[in-house]
Short mmCIF file of C-alpha atoms in Angstrom, two decimals:
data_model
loop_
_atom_site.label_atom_id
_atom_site.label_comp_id
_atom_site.label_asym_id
_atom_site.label_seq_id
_atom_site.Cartn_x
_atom_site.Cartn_y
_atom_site.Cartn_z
CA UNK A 1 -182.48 92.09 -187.34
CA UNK A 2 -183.87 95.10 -189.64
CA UNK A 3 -182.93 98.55 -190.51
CA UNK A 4 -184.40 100.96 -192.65
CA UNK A 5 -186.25 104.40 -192.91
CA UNK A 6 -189.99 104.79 -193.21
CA UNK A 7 -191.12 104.38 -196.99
CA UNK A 8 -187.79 102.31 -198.26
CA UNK A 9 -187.52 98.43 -198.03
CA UNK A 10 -186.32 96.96 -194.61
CA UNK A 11 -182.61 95.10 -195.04
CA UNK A 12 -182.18 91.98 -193.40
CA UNK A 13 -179.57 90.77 -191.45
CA UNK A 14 -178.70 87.19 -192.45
CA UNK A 15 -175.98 85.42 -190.40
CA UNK A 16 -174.35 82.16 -191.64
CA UNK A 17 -171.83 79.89 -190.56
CA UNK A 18 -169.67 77.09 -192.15
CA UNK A 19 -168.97 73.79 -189.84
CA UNK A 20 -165.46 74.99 -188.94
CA UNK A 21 -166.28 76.81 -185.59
CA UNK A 22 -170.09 76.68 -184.99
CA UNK A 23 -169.60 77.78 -181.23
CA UNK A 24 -168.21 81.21 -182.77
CA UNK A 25 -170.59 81.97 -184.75
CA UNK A 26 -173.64 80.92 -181.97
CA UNK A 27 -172.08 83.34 -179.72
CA UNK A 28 -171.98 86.16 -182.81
CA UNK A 29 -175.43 85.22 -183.16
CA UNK A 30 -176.03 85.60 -178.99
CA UNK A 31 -174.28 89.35 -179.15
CA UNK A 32 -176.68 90.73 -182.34
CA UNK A 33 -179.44 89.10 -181.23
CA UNK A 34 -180.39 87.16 -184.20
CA UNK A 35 -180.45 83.50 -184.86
CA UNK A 36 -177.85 81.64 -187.41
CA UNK A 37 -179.66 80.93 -190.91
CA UNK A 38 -180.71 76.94 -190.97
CA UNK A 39 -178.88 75.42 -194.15
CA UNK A 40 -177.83 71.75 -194.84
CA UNK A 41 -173.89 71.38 -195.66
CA UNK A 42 -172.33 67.43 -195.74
CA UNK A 43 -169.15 65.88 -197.99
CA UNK A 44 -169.99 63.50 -200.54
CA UNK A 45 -168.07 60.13 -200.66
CA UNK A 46 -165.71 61.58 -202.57
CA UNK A 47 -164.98 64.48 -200.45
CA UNK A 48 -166.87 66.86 -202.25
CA UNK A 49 -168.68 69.89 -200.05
CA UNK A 50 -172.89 70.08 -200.52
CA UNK A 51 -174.24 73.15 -199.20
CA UNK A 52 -177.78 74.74 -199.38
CA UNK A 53 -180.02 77.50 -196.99
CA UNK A 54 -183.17 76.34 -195.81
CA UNK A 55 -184.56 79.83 -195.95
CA UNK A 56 -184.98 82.50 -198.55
CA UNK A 57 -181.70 84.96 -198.48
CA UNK A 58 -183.26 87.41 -201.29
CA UNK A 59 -182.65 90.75 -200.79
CA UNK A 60 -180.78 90.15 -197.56
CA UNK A 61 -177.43 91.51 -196.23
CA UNK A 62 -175.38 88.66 -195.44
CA UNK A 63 -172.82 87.69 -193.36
CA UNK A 64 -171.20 84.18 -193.69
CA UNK A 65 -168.44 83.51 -190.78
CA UNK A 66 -166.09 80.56 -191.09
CA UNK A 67 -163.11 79.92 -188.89
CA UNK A 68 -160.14 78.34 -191.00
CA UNK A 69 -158.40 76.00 -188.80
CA UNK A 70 -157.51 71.66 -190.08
CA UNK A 71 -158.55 70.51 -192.32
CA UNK A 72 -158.34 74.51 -193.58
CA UNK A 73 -158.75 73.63 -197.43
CA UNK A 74 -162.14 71.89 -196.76
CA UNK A 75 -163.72 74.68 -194.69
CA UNK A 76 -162.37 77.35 -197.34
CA UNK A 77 -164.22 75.64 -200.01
CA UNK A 78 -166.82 75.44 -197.70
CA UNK A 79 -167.36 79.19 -197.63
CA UNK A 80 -166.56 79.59 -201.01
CA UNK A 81 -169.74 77.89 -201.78
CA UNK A 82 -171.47 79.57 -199.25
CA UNK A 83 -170.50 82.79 -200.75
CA UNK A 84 -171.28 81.38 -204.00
CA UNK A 85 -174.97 80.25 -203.51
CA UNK A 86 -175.60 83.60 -201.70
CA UNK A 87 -174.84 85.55 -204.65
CA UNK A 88 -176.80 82.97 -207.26
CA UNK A 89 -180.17 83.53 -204.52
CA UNK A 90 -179.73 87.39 -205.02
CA UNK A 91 -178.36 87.99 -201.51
CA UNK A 92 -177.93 92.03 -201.66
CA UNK A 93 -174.30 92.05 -200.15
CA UNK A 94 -172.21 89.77 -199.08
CA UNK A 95 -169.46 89.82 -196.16
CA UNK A 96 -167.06 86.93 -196.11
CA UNK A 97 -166.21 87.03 -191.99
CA UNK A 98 -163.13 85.07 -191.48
CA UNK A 99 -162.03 85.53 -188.16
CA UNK A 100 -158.62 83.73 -189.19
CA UNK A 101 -157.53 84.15 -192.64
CA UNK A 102 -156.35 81.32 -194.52
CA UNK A 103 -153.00 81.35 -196.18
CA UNK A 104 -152.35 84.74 -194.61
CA UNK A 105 -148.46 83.35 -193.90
CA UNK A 106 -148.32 83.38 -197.82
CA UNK A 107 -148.50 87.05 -198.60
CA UNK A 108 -145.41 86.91 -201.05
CA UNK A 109 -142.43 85.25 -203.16
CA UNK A 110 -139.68 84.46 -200.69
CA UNK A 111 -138.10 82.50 -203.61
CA UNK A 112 -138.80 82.20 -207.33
CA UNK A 113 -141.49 79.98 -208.48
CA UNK A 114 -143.71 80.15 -205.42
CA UNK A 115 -147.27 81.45 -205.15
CA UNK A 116 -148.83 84.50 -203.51
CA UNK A 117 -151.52 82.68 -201.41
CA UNK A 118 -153.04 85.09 -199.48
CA UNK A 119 -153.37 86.59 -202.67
CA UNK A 120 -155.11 83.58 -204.10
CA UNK A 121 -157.77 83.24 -201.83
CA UNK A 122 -158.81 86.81 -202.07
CA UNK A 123 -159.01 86.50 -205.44
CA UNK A 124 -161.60 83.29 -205.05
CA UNK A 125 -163.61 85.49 -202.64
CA UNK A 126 -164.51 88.18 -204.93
CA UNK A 127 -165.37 85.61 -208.08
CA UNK A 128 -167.60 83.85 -205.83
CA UNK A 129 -169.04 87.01 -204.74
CA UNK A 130 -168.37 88.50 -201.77
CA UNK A 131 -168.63 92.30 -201.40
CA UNK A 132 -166.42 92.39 -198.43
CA UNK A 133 -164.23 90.66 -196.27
CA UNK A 134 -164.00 90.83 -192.14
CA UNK A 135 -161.20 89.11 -190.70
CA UNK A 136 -159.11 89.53 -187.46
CA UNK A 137 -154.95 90.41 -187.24
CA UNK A 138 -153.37 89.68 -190.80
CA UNK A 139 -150.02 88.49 -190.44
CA UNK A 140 -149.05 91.58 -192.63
CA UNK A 141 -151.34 94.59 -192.88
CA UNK A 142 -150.66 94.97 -196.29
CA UNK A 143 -152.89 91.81 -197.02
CA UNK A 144 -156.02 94.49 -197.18
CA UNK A 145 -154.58 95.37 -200.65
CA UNK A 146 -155.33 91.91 -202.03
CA UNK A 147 -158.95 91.53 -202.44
CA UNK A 148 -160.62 94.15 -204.59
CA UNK A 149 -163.36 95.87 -202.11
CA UNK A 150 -163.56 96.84 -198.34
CA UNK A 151 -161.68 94.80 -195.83
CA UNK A 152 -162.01 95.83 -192.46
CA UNK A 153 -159.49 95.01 -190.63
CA UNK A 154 -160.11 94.22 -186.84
CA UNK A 155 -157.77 93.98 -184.16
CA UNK A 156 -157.55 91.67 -180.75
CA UNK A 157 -154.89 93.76 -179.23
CA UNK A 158 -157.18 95.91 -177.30
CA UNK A 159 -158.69 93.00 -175.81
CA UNK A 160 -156.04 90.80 -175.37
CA UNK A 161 -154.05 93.74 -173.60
CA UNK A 162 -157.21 94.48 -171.20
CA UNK A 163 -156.80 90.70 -169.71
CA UNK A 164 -152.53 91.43 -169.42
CA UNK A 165 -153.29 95.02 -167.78
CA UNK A 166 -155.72 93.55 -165.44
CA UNK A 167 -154.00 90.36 -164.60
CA UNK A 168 -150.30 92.17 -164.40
CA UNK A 169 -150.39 95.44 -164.06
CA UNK A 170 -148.93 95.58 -160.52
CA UNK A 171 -145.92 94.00 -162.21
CA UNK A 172 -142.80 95.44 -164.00
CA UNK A 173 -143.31 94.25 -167.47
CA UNK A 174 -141.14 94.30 -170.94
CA UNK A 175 -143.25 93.35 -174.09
CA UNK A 176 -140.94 91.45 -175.98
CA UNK A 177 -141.64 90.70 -179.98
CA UNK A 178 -140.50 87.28 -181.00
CA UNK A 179 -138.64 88.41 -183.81
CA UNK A 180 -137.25 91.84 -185.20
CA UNK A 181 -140.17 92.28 -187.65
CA UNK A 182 -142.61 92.76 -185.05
CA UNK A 183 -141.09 95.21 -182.92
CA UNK A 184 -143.38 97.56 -183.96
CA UNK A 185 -146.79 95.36 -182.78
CA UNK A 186 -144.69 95.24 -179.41
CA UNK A 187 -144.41 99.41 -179.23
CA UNK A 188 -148.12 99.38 -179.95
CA UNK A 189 -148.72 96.59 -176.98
CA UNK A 190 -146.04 99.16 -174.92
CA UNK A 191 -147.85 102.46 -175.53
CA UNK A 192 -151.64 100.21 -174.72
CA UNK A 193 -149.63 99.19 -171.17
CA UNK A 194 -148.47 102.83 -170.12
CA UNK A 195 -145.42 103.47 -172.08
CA UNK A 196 -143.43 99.73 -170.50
CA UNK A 197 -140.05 98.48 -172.17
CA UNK A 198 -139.92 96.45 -175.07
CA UNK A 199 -137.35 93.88 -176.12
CA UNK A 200 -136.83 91.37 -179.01
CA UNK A 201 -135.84 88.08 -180.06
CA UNK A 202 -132.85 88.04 -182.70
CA UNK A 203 -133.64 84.74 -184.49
CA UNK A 204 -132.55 82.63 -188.13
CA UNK A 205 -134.39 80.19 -190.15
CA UNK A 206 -133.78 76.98 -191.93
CA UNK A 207 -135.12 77.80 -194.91
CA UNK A 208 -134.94 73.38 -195.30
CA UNK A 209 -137.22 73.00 -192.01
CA UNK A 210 -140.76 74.91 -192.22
CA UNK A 211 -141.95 76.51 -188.94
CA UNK A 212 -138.91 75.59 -187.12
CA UNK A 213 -137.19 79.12 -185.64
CA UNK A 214 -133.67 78.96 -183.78
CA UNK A 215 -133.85 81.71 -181.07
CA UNK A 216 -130.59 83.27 -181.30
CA UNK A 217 -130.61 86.27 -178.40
CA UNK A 218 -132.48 88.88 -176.65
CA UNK A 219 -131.93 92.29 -177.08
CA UNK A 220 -133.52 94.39 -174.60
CA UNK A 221 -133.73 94.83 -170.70
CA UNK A 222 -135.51 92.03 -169.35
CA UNK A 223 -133.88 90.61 -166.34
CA UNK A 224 -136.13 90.57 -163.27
CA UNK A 225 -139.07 91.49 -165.47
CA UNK A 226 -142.46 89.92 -166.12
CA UNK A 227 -141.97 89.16 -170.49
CA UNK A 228 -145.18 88.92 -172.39
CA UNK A 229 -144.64 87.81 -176.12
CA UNK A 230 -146.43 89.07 -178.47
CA UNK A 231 -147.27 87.48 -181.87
CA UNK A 232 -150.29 87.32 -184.14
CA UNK A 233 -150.44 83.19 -184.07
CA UNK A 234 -149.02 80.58 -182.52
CA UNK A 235 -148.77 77.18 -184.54
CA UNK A 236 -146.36 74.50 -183.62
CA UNK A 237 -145.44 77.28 -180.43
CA UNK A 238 -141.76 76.41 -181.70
CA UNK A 239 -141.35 80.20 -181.83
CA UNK A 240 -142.78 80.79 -178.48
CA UNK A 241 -141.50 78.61 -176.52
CA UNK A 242 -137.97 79.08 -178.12
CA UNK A 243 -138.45 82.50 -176.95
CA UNK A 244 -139.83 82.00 -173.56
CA UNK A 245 -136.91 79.60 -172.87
CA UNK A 246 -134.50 82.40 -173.98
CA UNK A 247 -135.74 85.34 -172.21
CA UNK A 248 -136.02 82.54 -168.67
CA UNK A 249 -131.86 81.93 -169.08
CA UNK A 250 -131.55 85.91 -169.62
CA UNK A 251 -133.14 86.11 -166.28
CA UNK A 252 -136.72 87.28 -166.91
CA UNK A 253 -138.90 86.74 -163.78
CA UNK A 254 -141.73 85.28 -165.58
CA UNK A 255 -143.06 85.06 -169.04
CA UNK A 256 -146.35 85.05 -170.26
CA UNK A 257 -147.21 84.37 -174.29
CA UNK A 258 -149.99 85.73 -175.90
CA UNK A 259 -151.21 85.78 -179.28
CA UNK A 260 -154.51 85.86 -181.05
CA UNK A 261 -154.63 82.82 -183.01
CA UNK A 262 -154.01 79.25 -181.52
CA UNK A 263 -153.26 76.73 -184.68
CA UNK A 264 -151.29 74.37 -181.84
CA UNK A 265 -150.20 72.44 -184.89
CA UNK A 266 -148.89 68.46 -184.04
CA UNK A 267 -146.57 68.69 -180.91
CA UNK A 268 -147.69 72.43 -179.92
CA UNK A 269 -149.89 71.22 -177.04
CA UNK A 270 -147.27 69.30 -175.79
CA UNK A 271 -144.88 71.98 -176.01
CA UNK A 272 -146.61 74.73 -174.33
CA UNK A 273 -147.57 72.18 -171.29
CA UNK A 274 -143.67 71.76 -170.78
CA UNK A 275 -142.53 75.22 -171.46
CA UNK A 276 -142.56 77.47 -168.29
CA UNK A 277 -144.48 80.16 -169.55
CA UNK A 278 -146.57 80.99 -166.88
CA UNK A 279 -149.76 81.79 -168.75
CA UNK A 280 -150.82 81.68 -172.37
CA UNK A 281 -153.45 83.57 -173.60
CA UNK A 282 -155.15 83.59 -176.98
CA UNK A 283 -158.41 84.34 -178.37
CA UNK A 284 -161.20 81.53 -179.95
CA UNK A 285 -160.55 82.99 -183.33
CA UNK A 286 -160.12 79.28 -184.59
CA UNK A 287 -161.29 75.93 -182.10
CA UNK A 288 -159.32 74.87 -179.49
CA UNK A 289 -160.94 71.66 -178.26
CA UNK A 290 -160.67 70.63 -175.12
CA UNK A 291 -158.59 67.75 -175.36
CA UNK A 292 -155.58 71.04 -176.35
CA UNK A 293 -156.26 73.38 -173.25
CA UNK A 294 -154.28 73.24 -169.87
CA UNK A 295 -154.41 75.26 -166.76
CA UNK A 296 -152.07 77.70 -167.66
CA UNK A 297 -154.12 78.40 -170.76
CA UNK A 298 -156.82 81.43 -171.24
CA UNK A 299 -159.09 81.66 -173.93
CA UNK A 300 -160.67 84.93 -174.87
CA UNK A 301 -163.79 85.02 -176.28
CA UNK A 302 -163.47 87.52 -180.05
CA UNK A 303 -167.33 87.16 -180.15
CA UNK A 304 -168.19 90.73 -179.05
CA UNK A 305 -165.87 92.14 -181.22
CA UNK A 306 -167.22 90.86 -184.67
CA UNK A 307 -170.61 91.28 -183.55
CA UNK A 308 -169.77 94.60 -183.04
CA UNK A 309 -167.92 95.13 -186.86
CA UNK A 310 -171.05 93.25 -188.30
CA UNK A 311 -173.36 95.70 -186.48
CA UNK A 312 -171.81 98.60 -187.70
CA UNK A 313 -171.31 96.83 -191.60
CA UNK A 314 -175.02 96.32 -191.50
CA UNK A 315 -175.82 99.97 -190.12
CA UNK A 316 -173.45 102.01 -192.59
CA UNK A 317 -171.90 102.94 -189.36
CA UNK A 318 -167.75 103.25 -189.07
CA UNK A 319 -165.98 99.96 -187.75
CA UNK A 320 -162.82 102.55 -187.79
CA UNK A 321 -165.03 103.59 -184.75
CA UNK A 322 -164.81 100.30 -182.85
CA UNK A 323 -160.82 101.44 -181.83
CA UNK A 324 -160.42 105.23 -181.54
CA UNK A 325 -163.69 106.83 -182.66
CA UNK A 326 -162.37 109.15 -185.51
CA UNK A 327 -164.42 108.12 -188.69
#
């Protein structure tokens, strides 16, 4: 792909993809209309990461998409070098495209001497040289602030919702958040639905056991009612299936979970399979192999919606555009 006026130099569209989550970035590829950049990338026997394009990236506008799912410290170096030997073959601009942003959990000090991941990793980004960064539902919104340059910020809540409307919408539904936090995502997902009731989980921590969430109650009307959760990931589905069992004995109808991305960390699988959730719907943000899907599960496809952002990066056009049209 190339855009330009008569008289100036023609940019070129260059799009690239770590090893992470080929598919992804072949069906990217399938939406613009261009084909993914040939390069050679392998590990060393000692782990290290070799990469290397096959064909000349001078000049061009690039646009290097990497899912970060296991092992997620591998496939960020990955892009990091990718980024890297972009900007040391004069690539004109560089957009890191992480549909999933690694370390996003890690956006700030919950105790003394801890990092600021999220922070971290934006920090990498721009001294390897990327311009700008494309990613899909922070786990806080404030994570923009981190790396020093655009960040565009895209959202799977207007697709996700589309599948619920047109699945449900003869139903009465509550959108329930899975914790307190999040209650405003869930009056976002309400408004999207036609103005439906929204309801929360009340949970606690062990701050001594990592992902592991102890549903407490549910506040909110949701007896007799189709419950969709609503979260931004779901990782060892602890959370969500702690919460679909909660809102079941409150006497919810049926519940449905949906988030954007699927980690389904060790027993997660296993755990949605037995939970009676009655579907669970998340986008291909990061890989879900077959071996982890099950009837009840739907995968959306976030393809069209980064093609879109990239189409618009690459045109000067407004990805602000892409929601509600006002830039």
């Amino acid at each position: 792909m190339v855009s330009g006026k008569a008289g100036v130099a023609k940019r070129q569209l260059l799009l690239l993809t770590g090893r992470a989550h080929p598919e992804l970035a072949e069906a990217v590829a399938g939406h613009l209309g261009v084909s993914i950049t040939p390069q050679s990338a392998y590990d060393f026997a000692n782990g290290e990461t070799f990469v290397r394009f096959e064909e000349s990236v001078r000049g061009a506008d690039a646009f290097v998409v990497q899912s970060h799912c296991a092992p997620i410290n591998d496939w960020l170096m990955e892009q990091l070098l990718m980024v890297d030997a972009l900007k040391r073959a004069s690539a004109k601009r560089i957009t890191a495209v992480m549909p999933s942003y690694p370390y996003s959990r890690q956006d700030r000090k919950y105790a003394g001497r801890e990092p600021v991941s999220a922070r971290l990793v934006a920090d990498m980004f721009k001294t390897a040289g990327a311009d700008r960064i494309v990613t899909v539902d922070l786990h806080t919104a404030q994570e923009q602030g981190f790396f020093d340059g655009p960040v565009d910020h895209l959202h799977a809540m207007w697709l996700l919702a589309g599948h619920v409307r047109a699945r449900y919408q003869s139903e009465d539904l509550t959108i329930v958040s899975p914790d307190a936090g999040r209650t405003r995502l869930a009056e976002k997902w309400a408004d999207l639905l036609g103005g439906c009731p929204i309801a929360f989980i009340h949970k606690t921590r062990d701050p001594e056991r990592p992902n592991e969430v102890m549903a407490n109650r549910v506040v909110g009307d949701v007896a007799g009612r189709t419950c969709v959760v609503v979260d931004d990931m779901i990782d060892t589905a602890l959370t969500s299936t702690g919460a679909a069992r909660q809102l079941l004995e409150q006497g919810a109808r049926d519940v449905v979970l949906v988030a954007t991305h699927g980690v389904l960390s060790g027993e997660a699988h296993e755990r949605l399979v037995a939970s009676k959730a009655r579907e669970v719907i998340l986008t291909d943000t990061l890989p879900i192999p077959h071996e982890r899907r099950f009837p009840g599960l739907t995968v959306l496809s976030i393809a069209p919606l980064l093609a879109r952002a990239i189409r618009e990066i690459f045109e000067d056009g407004s990805v602000t555009s892409l929601f509600d049209g006002d830039a």
